[in-house]
XYZ file of C-alpha atoms in Angstrom:
239
model
C 92.596 114.351 117.022
C 92.529 116.650 113.789
C 93.565 114.741 110.918
C 95.214 116.521 108.053
C 95.068 115.064 104.668
C 97.092 115.498 101.581
C 97.881 113.862 98.132
C 98.891 114.700 94.589
C 97.245 112.530 91.586
C 97.722 109.489 91.269
C 99.256 108.069 87.944
C 97.402 105.500 87.523
C 96.344 104.613 83.715
C 95.746 101.192 82.358
C 95.768 102.584 79.005
C 96.226 105.343 76.429
C 92.597 106.455 75.666
C 91.598 106.257 71.755
C 90.704 109.792 70.264
C 87.671 108.843 68.857
C 83.965 107.897 70.470
C 81.878 105.666 68.993
C 78.588 104.046 69.598
C 77.851 100.450 70.559
C 74.744 98.316 71.116
C 72.471 98.597 74.104
C 72.894 97.080 77.473
C 70.235 94.265 78.076
C 68.408 94.142 81.200
C 68.781 91.891 84.221
C 65.670 90.450 86.081
C 64.919 87.746 89.145
C 66.568 86.648 92.381
C 69.678 87.233 92.761
C 72.760 87.077 95.748
C 72.850 89.988 97.750
C 74.602 93.532 96.338
C 76.090 95.956 98.938
C 75.428 99.697 98.108
C 77.324 101.303 94.972
C 78.673 104.541 94.508
C 76.479 107.893 92.556
C 77.586 106.276 88.884
C 74.571 104.316 87.048
C 76.845 102.533 84.976
C 78.786 100.852 87.443
C 75.866 99.461 89.620
C 74.352 97.938 86.352
C 77.648 96.437 86.338
C 77.842 94.871 89.687
C 74.060 94.032 88.966
C 75.430 92.041 85.782
C 77.849 90.135 88.026
C 75.727 89.051 90.821
C 73.174 88.022 88.243
C 75.571 85.931 86.152
C 74.495 87.565 83.395
C 77.533 87.466 80.604
C 75.815 89.029 77.950
C 74.709 92.203 80.037
C 78.249 92.349 80.945
C 79.489 92.030 77.591
C 77.232 94.902 76.311
C 78.888 96.988 78.902
C 82.656 96.815 77.440
C 83.391 98.802 74.753
C 83.760 96.747 70.845
C 85.353 99.446 69.225
C 88.123 99.903 70.378
C 88.141 96.735 71.996
C 88.461 96.397 75.888
C 91.730 95.502 76.934
C 92.100 93.885 80.192
C 95.663 92.963 82.661
C 95.205 89.923 84.709
C 97.826 87.952 86.524
C 98.498 85.893 83.366
C 98.779 88.918 81.004
C 97.179 91.727 78.850
C 94.493 90.923 76.608
C 92.149 92.559 74.584
C 89.842 89.248 74.159
C 86.019 91.114 74.724
C 85.327 87.536 76.383
C 87.768 87.483 79.300
C 86.201 89.878 81.301
C 82.410 88.662 81.420
C 83.549 85.164 81.464
C 85.495 85.955 84.614
C 82.969 87.916 86.232
C 79.725 86.302 85.253
C 81.767 82.512 86.496
C 81.088 83.707 90.073
C 77.669 83.386 90.117
C 77.542 79.693 89.319
C 80.665 79.462 91.717
C 78.322 80.125 94.517
C 78.480 84.186 94.965
C 76.348 84.703 98.055
C 77.478 88.361 98.420
C 79.556 90.861 95.986
C 80.458 94.212 97.493
C 82.496 96.879 95.282
C 84.251 99.435 97.302
C 85.302 102.408 95.312
C 88.610 103.919 96.915
C 89.012 106.682 94.390
C 87.169 108.312 91.384
C 89.708 110.337 88.974
C 88.068 112.207 85.869
C 90.817 111.398 83.337
C 89.677 113.452 80.679
C 85.847 114.871 79.390
C 84.153 111.318 79.009
C 86.567 109.264 81.057
C 86.395 108.000 84.169
C 88.747 105.763 86.295
C 87.742 103.897 89.340
C 89.941 102.087 91.818
C 88.145 99.846 93.348
C 88.171 96.374 95.889
C 85.688 93.577 95.781
C 84.649 91.678 98.288
C 83.377 88.515 97.362
C 81.409 85.462 99.261
C 80.972 82.114 98.029
C 79.316 79.093 99.512
C 81.196 76.215 98.810
C 80.280 72.873 100.038
C 83.308 73.439 102.682
C 81.532 76.475 103.725
C 81.207 79.838 102.831
C 84.677 81.529 101.804
C 85.145 85.412 101.939
C 87.800 86.345 99.389
C 89.011 89.702 97.972
C 90.291 90.842 94.312
C 91.713 94.201 93.648
C 91.406 96.145 90.532
C 90.537 99.318 88.464
C 88.384 100.234 85.576
C 88.568 102.727 83.481
C 85.011 104.016 81.675
C 84.537 105.573 78.369
C 81.523 107.681 77.176
C 80.318 106.787 73.826
C 77.651 108.630 72.687
C 74.959 108.576 75.352
C 76.091 105.151 76.851
C 79.144 104.861 79.506
C 81.285 101.472 78.586
C 84.739 99.919 80.327
C 87.379 100.310 77.745
C 90.176 98.679 80.061
C 90.540 97.029 83.378
C 92.932 95.498 85.713
C 92.508 92.581 88.313
C 94.418 90.559 90.979
C 93.362 87.017 91.462
C 90.723 86.048 93.693
C 92.210 85.779 97.167
C 91.203 84.990 100.527
C 89.975 88.117 102.233
C 91.809 87.664 105.807
C 90.170 89.128 108.972
C 92.115 92.681 109.933
C 92.977 93.542 113.724
C 92.246 97.381 112.526
C 88.536 99.035 112.038
C 87.690 98.691 108.352
C 85.688 101.566 106.623
C 81.920 100.812 105.543
C 82.416 102.997 102.753
C 86.212 104.528 101.727
C 86.484 108.183 101.290
C 87.451 108.673 97.670
C 88.714 112.070 98.761
C 90.697 110.697 101.736
C 94.299 112.780 100.490
C 93.670 116.500 99.134
C 95.966 118.520 97.204
C 99.567 118.411 97.903
C 100.132 122.107 97.017
C 98.715 122.421 100.247
C 101.198 120.685 102.296
C 103.931 123.246 104.088
C 101.042 125.537 105.200
C 99.188 121.970 106.570
C 102.611 121.044 108.073
C 103.353 124.072 109.684
C 100.083 124.622 111.210
C 99.888 121.328 112.193
C 103.801 121.491 113.732
C 102.264 125.157 115.805
C 99.443 123.574 117.084
C 101.021 120.414 118.351
C 103.987 122.265 119.751
C 101.457 124.381 121.892
C 99.908 120.912 123.401
C 103.809 119.850 123.649
C 102.878 116.683 121.480
C 104.848 115.525 118.602
C 103.168 115.117 114.640
C 102.373 111.882 113.038
C 103.455 112.279 109.251
C 101.776 109.531 107.126
C 102.396 108.762 103.804
C 99.314 106.920 101.196
C 97.359 107.468 98.215
C 93.581 107.157 97.846
C 93.598 103.923 95.240
C 95.622 101.833 98.779
C 93.144 100.093 100.773
C 95.567 99.891 103.502
C 95.358 103.661 103.630
C 91.704 103.758 104.400
C 92.047 101.217 106.820
C 94.728 102.951 108.529
C 92.953 106.380 108.402
C 89.793 104.594 110.273
C 91.984 103.155 113.173
C 93.207 107.166 113.422
C 89.857 107.957 114.050
C 89.143 105.120 117.052
C 88.905 106.834 120.262
C 92.140 105.146 121.613
C 94.417 106.880 119.252
C 92.107 109.855 118.850
C 92.929 110.839 122.463
C 96.302 110.150 122.158
C 97.173 112.756 119.497
C 97.164 115.946 118.670
C 97.747 116.120 114.729
C 98.122 113.398 112.095
C 99.246 114.721 108.615
C 98.161 111.903 105.861
C 100.288 112.905 102.507
C 100.479 111.245 99.384
C 103.230 112.542 97.037
């Protein structure tokens, strides 16, 4: 089965970005035995952020957030510009029994030179008295270059929720370019319809977005042997 993916830029902006970019204090290092940390994308500041979460290093986390302007956070309890809120939340996972922390990057956007948006899925395993729990947090981070360093200027996250088993296969590493330029849609759809007509098959048109984890799961299902053999064309399109 050939899969055609089409996409437009997702309008996910957590905050308006400041014009002035200033320097801040250097980050501290993390050492010692820590829980298991899964493989990470090629963005070294995010690697350091994950390492600080795994080790429960609140000071190292705090050094990765902007202070001028103060980093903003959107949580289920509302918006805050308290610089201690995010470091306190993420560092608390270690004391809560953190045994594994897997950060899946669903989408990366260059908002402007020196500003990057990451749409993320945090998969968390906690060892408790009742046994190991598997939870998940949905979120996003906007990173801002300040001088030679990158720091987080804005975040958004959900509550810690149960990571329920899925019936469909999940991708080990989401494709951050799952959906492509929507301007190609007319030509791609026409080509798909033409090819499907020759094989007397139908075209399945799916709407989704890179930021949607369920869309990544659905795409993985489309590539299973059972579904791939039953269709000539699948077009996934986000507008």
